[in-house]
Coordinates of C-alpha atoms and ligand atoms in Angstrom, one line a residue:
X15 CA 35.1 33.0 82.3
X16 CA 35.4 31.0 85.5
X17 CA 35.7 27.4 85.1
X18 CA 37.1 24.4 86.8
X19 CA 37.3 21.9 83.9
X20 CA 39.6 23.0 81.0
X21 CA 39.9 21.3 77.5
X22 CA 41.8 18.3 77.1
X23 CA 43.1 18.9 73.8
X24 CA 42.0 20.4 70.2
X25 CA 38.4 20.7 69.8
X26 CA 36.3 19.0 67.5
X27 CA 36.3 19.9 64.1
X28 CA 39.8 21.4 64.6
X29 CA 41.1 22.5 61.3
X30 CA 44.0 20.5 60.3
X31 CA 45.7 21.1 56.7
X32 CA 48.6 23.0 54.8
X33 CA 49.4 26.3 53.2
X34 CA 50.5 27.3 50.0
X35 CA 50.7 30.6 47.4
X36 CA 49.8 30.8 44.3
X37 CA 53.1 32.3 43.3
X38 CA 55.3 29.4 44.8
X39 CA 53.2 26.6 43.2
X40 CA 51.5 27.2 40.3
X41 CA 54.2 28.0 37.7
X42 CA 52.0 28.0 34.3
X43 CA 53.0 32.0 34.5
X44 CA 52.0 32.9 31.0
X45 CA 49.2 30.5 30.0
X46 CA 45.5 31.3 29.4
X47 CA 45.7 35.7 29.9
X48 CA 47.3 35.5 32.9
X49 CA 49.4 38.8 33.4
X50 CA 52.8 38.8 34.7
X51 CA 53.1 39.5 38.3
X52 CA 55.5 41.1 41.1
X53 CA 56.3 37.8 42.1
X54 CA 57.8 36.8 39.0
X55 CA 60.0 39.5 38.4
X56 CA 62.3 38.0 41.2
X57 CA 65.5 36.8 41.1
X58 CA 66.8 33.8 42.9
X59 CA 69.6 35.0 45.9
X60 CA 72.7 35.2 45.7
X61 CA 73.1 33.2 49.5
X62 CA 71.1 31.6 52.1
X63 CA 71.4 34.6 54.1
X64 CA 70.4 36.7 52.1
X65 CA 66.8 37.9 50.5
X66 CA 66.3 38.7 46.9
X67 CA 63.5 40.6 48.6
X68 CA 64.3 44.5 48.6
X69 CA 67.0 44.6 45.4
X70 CA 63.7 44.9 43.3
X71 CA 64.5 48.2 41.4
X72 CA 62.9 49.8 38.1
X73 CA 65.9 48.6 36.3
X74 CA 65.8 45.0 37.3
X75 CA 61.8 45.1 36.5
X76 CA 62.4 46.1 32.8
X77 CA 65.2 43.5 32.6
X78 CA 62.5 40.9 33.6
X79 CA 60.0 42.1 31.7
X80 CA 62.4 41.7 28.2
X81 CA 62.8 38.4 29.7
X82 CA 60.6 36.1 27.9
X83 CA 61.6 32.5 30.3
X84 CA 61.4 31.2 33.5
X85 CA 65.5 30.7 34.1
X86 CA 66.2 33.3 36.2
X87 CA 62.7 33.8 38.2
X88 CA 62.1 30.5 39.8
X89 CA 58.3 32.0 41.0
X90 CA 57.6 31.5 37.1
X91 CA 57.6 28.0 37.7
X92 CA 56.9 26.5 40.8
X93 CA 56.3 23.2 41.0
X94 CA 53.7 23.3 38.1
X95 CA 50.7 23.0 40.6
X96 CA 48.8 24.4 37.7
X97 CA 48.9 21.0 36.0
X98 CA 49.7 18.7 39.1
X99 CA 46.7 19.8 41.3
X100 CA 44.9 16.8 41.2
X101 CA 47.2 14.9 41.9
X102 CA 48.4 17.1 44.6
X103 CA 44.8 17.7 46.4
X104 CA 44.4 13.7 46.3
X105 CA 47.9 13.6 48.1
X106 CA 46.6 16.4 50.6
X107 CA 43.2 14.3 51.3
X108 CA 45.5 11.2 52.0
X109 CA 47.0 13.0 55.2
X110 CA 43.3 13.9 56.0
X111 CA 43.4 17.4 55.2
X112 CA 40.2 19.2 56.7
X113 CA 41.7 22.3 55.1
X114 CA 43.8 23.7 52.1
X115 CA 44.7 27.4 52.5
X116 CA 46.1 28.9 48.8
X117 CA 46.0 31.6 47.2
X118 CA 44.7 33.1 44.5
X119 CA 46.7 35.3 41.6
X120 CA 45.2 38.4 41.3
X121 CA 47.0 38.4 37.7
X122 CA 45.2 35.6 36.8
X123 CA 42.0 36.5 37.8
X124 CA 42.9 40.8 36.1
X125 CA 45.9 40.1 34.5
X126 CA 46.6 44.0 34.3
X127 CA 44.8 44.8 37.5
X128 CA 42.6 47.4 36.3
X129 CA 40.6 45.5 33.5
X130 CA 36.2 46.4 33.8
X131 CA 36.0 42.4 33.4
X132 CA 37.7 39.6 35.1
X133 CA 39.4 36.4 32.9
X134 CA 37.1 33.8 32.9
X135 CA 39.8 31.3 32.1
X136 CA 41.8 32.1 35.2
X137 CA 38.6 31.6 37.6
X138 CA 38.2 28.6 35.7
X139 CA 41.1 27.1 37.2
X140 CA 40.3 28.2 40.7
X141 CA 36.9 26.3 39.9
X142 CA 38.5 23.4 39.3
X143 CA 40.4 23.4 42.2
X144 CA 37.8 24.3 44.2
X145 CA 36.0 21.0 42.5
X146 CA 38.7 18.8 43.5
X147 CA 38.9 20.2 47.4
X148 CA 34.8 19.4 47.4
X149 CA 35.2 16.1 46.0
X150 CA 36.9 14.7 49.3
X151 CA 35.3 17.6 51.9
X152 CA 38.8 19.6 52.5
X153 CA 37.4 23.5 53.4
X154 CA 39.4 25.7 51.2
X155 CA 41.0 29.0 53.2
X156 CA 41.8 31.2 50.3
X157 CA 44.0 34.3 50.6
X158 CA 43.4 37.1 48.5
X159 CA 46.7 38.7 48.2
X160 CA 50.0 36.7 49.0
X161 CA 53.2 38.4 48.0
X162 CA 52.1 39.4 44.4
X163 CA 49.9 41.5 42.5
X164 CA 49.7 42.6 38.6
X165 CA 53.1 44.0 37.5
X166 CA 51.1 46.6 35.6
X167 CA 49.6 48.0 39.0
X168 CA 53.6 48.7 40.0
X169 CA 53.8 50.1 37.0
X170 CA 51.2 52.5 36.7
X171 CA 50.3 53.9 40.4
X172 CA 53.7 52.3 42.3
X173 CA 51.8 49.3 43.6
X174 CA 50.1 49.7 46.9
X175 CA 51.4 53.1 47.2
X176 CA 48.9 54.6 45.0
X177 CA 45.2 55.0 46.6
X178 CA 43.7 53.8 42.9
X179 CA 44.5 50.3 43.9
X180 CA 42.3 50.0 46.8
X181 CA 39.2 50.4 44.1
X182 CA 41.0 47.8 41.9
X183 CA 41.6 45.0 44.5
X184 CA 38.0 45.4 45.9
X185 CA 36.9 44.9 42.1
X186 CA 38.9 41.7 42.6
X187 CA 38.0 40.6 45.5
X188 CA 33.4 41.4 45.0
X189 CA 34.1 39.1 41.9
X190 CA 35.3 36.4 44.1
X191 CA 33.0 36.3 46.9
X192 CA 30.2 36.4 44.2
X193 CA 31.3 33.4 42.1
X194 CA 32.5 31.2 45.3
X195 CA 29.6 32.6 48.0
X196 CA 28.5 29.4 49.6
X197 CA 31.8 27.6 48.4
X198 CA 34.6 29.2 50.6
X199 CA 33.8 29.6 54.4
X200 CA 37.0 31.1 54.8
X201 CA 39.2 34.1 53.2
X202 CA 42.6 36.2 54.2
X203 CA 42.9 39.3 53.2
X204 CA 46.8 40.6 53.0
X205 CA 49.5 37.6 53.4
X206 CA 51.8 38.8 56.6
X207 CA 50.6 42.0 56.0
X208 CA 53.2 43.9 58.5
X209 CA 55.9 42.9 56.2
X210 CA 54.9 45.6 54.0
X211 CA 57.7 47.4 56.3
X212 CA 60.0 45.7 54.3
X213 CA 58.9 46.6 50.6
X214 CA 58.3 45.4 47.1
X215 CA 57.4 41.9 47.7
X216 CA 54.2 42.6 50.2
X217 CA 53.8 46.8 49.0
X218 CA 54.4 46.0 45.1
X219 CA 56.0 49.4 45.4
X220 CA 59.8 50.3 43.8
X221 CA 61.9 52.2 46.6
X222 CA 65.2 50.8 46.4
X223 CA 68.0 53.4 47.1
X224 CA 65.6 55.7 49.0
X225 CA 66.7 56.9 52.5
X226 CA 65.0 55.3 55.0
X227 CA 62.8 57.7 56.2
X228 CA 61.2 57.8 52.3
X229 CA 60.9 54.2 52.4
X230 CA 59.0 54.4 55.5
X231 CA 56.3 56.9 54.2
X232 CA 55.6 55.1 51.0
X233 CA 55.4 51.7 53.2
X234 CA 53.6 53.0 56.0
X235 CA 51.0 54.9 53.4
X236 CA 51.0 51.8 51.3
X237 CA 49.8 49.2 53.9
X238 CA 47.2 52.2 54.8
X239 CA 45.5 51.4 51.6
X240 CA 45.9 48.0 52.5
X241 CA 44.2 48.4 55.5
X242 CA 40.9 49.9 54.4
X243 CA 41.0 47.7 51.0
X244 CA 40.6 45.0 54.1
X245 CA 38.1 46.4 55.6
X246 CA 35.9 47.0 52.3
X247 CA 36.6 43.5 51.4
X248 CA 35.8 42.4 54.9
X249 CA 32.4 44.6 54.4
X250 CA 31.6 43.2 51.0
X251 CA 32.1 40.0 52.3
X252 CA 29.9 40.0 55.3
X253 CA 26.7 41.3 52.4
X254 CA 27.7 38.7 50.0
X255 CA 27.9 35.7 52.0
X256 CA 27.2 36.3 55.7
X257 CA 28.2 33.2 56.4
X258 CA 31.5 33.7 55.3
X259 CA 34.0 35.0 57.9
X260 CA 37.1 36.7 57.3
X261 CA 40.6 37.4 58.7
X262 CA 43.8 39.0 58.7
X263 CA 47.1 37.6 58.5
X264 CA 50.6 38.8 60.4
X265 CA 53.7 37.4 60.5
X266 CA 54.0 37.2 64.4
X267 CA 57.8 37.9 65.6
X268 CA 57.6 37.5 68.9
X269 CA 60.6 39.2 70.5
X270 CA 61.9 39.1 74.3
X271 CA 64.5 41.5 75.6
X272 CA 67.9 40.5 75.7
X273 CA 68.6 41.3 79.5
X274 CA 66.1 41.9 82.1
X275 CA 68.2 45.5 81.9
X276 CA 64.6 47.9 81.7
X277 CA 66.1 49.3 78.7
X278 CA 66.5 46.1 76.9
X279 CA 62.5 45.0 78.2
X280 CA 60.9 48.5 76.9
X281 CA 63.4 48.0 73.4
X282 CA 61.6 44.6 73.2
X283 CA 58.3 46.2 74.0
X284 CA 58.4 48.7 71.0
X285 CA 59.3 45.9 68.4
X286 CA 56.7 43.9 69.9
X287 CA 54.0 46.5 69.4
X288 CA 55.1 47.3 65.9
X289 CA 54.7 44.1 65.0
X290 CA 50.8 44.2 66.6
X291 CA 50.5 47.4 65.4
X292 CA 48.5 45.4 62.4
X293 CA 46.7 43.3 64.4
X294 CA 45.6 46.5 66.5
X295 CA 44.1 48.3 63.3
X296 CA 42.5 45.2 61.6
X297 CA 41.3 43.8 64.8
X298 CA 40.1 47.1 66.7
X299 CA 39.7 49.2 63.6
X300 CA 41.8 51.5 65.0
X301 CA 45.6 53.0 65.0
X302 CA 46.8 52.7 68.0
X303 CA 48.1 55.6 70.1
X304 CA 51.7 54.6 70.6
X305 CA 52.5 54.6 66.3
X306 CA 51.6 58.3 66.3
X307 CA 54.7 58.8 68.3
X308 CA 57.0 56.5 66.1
X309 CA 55.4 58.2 62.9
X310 CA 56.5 61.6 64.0
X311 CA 59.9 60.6 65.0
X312 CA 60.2 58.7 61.3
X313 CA 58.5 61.8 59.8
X314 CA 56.4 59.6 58.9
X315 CA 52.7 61.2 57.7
X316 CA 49.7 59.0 56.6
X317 CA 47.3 60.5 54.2
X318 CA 43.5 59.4 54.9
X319 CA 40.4 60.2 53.2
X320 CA 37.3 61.7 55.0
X321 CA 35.8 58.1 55.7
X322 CA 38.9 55.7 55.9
X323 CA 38.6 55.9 59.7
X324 CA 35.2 55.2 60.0
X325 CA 35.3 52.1 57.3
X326 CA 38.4 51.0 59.6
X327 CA 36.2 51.0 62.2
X328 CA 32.7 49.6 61.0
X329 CA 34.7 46.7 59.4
X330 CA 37.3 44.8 61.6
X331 CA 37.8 41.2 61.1
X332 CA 36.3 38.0 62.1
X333 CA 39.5 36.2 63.4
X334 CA 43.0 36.5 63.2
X335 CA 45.6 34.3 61.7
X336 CA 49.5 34.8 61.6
X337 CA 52.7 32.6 60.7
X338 CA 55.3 31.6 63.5
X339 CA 58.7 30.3 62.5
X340 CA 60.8 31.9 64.9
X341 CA 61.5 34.3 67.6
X342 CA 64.1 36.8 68.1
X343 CA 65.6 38.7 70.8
X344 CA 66.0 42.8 71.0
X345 CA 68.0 45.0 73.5
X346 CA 68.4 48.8 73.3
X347 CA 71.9 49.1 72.0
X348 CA 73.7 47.1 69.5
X349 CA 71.4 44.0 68.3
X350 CA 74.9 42.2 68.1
X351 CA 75.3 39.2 65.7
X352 CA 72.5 39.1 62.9
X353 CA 70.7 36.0 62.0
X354 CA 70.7 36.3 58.7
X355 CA 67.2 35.9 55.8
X356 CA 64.5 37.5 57.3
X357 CA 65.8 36.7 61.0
X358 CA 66.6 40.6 61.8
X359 CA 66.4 40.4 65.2
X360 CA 69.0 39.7 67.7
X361 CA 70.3 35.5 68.9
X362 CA 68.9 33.9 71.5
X363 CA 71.3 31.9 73.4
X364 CA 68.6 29.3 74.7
X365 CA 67.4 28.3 71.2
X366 CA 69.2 26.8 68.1
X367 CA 68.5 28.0 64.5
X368 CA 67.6 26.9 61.3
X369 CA 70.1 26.2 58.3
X370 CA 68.7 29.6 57.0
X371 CA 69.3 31.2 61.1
X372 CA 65.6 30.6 62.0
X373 CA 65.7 30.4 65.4
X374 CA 63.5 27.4 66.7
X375 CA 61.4 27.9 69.8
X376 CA 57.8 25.7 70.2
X377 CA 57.6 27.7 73.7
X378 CA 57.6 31.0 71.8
X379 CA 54.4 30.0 69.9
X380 CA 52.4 28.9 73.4
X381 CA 53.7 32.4 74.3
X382 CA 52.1 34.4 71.2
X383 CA 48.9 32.6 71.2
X384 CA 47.9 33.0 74.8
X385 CA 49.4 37.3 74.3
X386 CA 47.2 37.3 71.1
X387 CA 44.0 35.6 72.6
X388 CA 44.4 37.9 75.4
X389 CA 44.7 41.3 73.7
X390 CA 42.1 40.7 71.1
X391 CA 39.3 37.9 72.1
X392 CA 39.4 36.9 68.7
X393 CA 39.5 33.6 67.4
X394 CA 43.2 32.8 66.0
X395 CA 44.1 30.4 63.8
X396 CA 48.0 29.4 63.4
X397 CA 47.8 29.7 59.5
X398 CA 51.4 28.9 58.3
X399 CA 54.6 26.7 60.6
X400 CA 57.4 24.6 59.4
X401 CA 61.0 24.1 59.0
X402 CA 62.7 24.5 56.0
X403 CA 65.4 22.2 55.3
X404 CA 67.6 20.3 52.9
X405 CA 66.4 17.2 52.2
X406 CA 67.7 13.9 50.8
X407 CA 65.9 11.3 48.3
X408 CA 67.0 8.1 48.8
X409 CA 67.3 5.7 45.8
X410 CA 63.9 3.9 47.2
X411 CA 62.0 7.0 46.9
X412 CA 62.1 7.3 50.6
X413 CA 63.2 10.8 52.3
X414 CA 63.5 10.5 56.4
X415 CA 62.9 13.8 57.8
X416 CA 62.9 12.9 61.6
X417 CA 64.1 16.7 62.0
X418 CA 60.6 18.1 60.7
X419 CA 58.5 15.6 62.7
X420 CA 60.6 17.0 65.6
X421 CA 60.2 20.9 64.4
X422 CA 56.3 20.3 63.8
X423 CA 55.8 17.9 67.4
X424 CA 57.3 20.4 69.3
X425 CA 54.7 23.2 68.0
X426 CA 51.8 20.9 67.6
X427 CA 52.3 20.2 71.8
X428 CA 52.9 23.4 72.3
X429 CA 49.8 24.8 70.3
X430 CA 48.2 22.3 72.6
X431 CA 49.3 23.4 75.8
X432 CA 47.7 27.0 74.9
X433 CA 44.3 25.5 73.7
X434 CA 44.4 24.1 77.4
X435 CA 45.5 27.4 78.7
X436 CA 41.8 28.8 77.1
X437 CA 43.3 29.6 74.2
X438 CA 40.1 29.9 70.8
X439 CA 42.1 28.1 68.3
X440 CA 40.3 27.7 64.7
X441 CA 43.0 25.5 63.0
X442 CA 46.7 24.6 61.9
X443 CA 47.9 24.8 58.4
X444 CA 51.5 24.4 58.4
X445 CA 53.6 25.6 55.6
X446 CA 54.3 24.2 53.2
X447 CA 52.8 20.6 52.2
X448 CA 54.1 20.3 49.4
X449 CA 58.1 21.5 48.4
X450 CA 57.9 24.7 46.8
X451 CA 59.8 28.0 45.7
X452 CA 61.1 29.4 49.0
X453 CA 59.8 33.0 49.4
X454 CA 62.5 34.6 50.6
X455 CA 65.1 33.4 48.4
X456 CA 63.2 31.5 45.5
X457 CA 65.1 28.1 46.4
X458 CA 64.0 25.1 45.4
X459 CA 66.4 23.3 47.4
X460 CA 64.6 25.0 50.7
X461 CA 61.9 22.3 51.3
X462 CA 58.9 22.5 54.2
X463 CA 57.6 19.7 52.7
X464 CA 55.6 16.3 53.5
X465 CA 55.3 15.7 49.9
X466 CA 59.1 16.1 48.2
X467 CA 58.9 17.5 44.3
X468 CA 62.0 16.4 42.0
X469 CA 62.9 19.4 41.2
X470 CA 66.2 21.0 42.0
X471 CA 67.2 25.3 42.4
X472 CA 67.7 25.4 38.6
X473 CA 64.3 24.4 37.4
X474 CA 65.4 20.7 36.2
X475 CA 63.8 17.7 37.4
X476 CA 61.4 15.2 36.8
X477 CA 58.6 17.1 39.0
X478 CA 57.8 13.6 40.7
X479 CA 55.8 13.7 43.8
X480 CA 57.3 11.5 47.0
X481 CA 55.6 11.0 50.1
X482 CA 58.4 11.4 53.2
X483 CA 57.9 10.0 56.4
X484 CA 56.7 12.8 57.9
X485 CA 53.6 12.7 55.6
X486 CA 52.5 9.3 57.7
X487 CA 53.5 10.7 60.8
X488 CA 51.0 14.0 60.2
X489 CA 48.4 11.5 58.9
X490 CA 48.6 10.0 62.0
X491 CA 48.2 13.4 63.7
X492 CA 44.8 14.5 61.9
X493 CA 43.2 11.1 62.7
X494 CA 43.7 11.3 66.0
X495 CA 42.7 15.2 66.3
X496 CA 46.6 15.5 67.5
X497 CA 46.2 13.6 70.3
X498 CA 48.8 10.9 68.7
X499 CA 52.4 13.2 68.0
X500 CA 54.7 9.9 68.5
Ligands
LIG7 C1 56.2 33.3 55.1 C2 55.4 33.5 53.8 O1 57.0 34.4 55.3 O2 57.1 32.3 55.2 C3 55.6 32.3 52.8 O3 54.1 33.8 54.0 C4 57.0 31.7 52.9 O4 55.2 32.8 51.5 C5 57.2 31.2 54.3 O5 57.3 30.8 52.0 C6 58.6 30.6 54.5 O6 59.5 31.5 54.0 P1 60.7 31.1 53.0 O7 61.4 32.3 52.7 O8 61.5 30.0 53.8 O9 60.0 30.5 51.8

C-alpha cells in the first residue's frame, strides 16, 4: 500500500507483557492427578554450554521414573507458580501487563494423555488463573504445547512420532477452547515448533544413539503430526470461538553468510529456509518445494494420510509468532568455532555473546520482522526476548540489572524501527518475567527476569519475590506504549 505518512511508533492497544511455561514455573509436579511429564524427566547439565536436551534415553526415563523427588529434575519444581500465582499475576499487573502468555500442562489437564475425560482439578487451576488475569484486564495468550507432554504418550506410541497422538492432543485441545471460549482471545499451538529437529524435548520421542539420518525421519515425521494436529486445533478453534484467533510459534534463527563468497550466501540461504520451512507449512498450508529436495538427500520420507494435505491447507493460522535471542552466522565449509547451548551456528565478529554464547544483535530482530511480514502478510507477534544472565541480590533486596534494560532497549527500538518500516506487529512478551528453570539447561541460576525468585540451581531458597530495576524501567515502557525506553 502506497502511503506517505508512516506510523510513529507502536499502535494502540499494542500488547505488552511476558512469557512463561508451565514446565519452568509451576513446580507442584505431583499434586491433584497431575501425570508426570517429558519435562520432568530432565536432568540439570552438566555446563553452561551444554544442553541436557538430546541425552534423554529409555534408560535415563526409567531412572526418573523410580525417582520419586524433585533433586535431580529442577522442571519438577520451578519456582512454585502453582502456589505463588497470585502473588505473581499482581506483580505482572504492577508493570502494566496487557498480556500473560503461559502455558498449559497437557499432564495436568490428561495426566496419561489418552484418558476419555479430562481432570477437573487441573482445569481448576488454570481457572483460577484465568480469574486472577480478569481481575486486573491482562489478555491471557495461552500455548497449548510447550516443551512437554504426558510421559505416558512417550511411552506408549514414542511421543509425537506416533500418528495416535494427533487424536489425543485435539482431545486436549476441543476441551480447552470449550471451557475458556469467550475467555482466551488468544492460543499457540506448538512452542518453537522447528526445534522438533532437535528431539525429545519439543518431539517427546526417544532417539538417542540413532544415526542421524534415523533421527531425521522420526523428527521430520513427528513435527508432521504436529503440523496437522495444528491445523485441526486451528479448525476447532475457528467453530468454537470464532472470535478466537490462533498462531504458530518458531524459534526464528536468523542466519547471514559468513562472506559475501556465493557459496557462503546460498549456505546461509538453505539454513534460513529450514528454519521457515515451518512458518511455510503453517502459514501457506503447504510444504514447500525446496524440502522435498533436502528430504531425499536425508532419505528422509514423510508418511501422510489421504486428507492431511487438504486439512494443511483449509486450516492455516491467524498470525504468527516466534522467539529471537540471537542470530548466527553460516558459510559452506567448516562453521569454525561453535557457540555453545543452543547457539549452533557459526560467530559473528560484529556482535558480542551472552554468558551462555548467545549472540546479541537488536538489528537482527528489525531484519526478521520486516523478512517475516514480507513473506507471509501475516500479523506477527514477537512472543518470547530476553537475556539470561547471572544476577546479584543485594543485601537491600535491590538487584541492578542495567545489562537487561540495555539487552531489552536495544530490541524494543529496534521492534520499533520495523513497526515504522510497515511492519503488522500484534504484541511483545519477552521471556521470562519472572526467574525461572532455564530450558535448555534447567538452571536456576540462568535468570531473564524483572521479578528475581530466591531460589538457587539446587532447589533451596526462600522462593521470595524481588522486584529489580529493570521491573520499573519496563513499567515505564508499557505506560508510555514504548515511547519512553530511557
Ligand atoms: C526458548 C524457549 O527456547 O528459549 C523457552 O521457548 C526458553 O522455553 C527460552 O526458556 C530461553 O532458553 P533457556 O535455555 O535460556 O531457558
Amino acid at each position: 500500500m502506497y502511503r506517505t505518512n508512516f506510523p510513529k511508533g507502536f499502535p494502540e492497544g499494542f500488547l505488552w507483557g511476558g512469557a512463561t511455561a508451565a514446565n519452568q514455573i509451576e513446580g507442584a509436579w505431583n499434586v491433584d492427578g497431575k501425570g508426570l511429564s517429558t519435562a520432568e524427566v530432565v536432568q540439570k547439565a552438566a555446563n553452561r554450554r551444554e544442553m541436557t536436551l538430546g541425552g534423554v534415553t529409555q534408560a535415563s526415563i526409567q531412572t526418573a521414573v523410580a525417582d520419586p523427588s524433585d533433586k535431580l529434575y529442577p522442571k519438577r519444581r520451578g519456582i512454585d507458580f502453582y502456589h505463588h500465582y497470585k502473588e505473581d499475576i499482581a506483580l505482572f499487573a504492577e508493570m502494566g501487563f496487557k498480556v500473560y502468555r503461559f502455558s498449559i500442562a497437557w499432564s495436568r489437564i490428561f495426566p496419561d494423555g489418552d484418558e476419555a475425560e479430562p481432570n477437573e482439578a487441573g482445569l481448576a487451576f488454570y481457572d483460577k488463573v484465568l480469574d486472577e488475569l480478569e481481575r486486573y484486564g491482562i489478555q491471557p495468550l495461552i500455548t497449548l504445547s510447550h516443551y512437554e507432554m504426558p510421559l505416558a504418550l512417550t511411552e506408549k506410541y514414542n511421543g509425537w512420532a506416533g500418528r495416535e497422538v494427533i487424536a489425543d492432543f485435539n482431545r486436549f485441545t476441543e476441551v480447552l477452547f470449550k471451557r475458556y471460549k469467550g475467555r482466551v482471545r488468544y492460543w499457540l499451538t506448538f512452542n518453537e515448533i522447528n526445534s522438533g529437529t532437535w528431539g525429545f524435548h519439543e518431539t517427546g520421542a526417544v532417539d538417542q544413539g540413532l544415526p542421524e539420518d534415523e533421527q531425521l525421519q522420526i523428527r521430520y515425521q513427528a513435527l508432521h503430526h504436529q503440523f496437522v494436529a495444528s491445523a485441526i486445533a486451528t479448525k476447532q478453534l475457528h467453530e468454537i470461538d470464532p472470535k478466537a484467533k490462533i498462531g504458530s510459534m518458531l524459534a526464528r534463527m536468523q542466519t547471514y553468510a559468513k562472506t559475501p563468497d556465493p557459496l557462503d550466501v546460498r549456505a546461509a540461504q538453505l539454513q534460513d529456509e529450514k528454519n521457515l520451512f515451518f512458518t511455510d507449512v503453517q502459514a501457506r498450508g503447504v510444504y514447500p518445494e525446496y524440502m522435498n529436495r533436502y528430504f531425499a538427500e536425508h532419505n528422509i520420507k514423510i508418511e501422510m494420510e489421504d486428507n492431511d494435505q487438504q486439512i494443511l491447507a483449509q486450516n492455516p493460522v491467524d498470525f504468527l509468532s516466534f522467539s529471537y535471542y540471537m542470530t548466527t552466522v553460516t558459510s559452506h565449509g567448516n562453521q569454525g568455532d561453535s557457540l555453545g547451548n543452543l547457539a549452533t551456528g557459526g560467530r559473528n565478529p560484529y556482535l558480542k555473546a551472552s554468558d551462555w554464547g548467545w549472540q546479541i544483535d537488536p538489528v537482527g530482530l528489525r531484519i526478521s520482522l520486516n523478512e517475516m511480514w514480507d513473506r507471509y502478510r501475516k500479523p506477527l507477534f514477537v512472543v518470547e526476548n530476553g537475556l539470561g544472565a547471572v544476577d546479584q541480590l543485594e543485601a537491600d533486596g535491590h538487584v541492578h540489572d542495567n545489562y537487561r534494560i540495555d539487552y531489552l532497549r536495544a530490541h524494543i527500538q529496534q521492534m520499533k524501527e520495523a513497526v515504522k518500516d510497515g511492519v503488522d506487529l500484534m504484541g511483545y512478551t519477552m521471556w521470562g518475567p519472572i526467574d525461572l528453570i532455564s530450558f535448555s539447561t534447567s538452571e536456576m541460576s540462568k535468570r531473564y527476569g524483572f521479578i528475581y525468585v530466591d531460589q538457587d540451581d539446587e532447589g533451596k531458597g526462600s522462593l521470595k519475590r524481588y522486584k529489580k530495576d529493570s521491573f520499573f524501567w519496563y513499567k515505564k515502557v508499557i505506560a508510555s506504549n514504548g515511547d519512553d525506553l530511557d
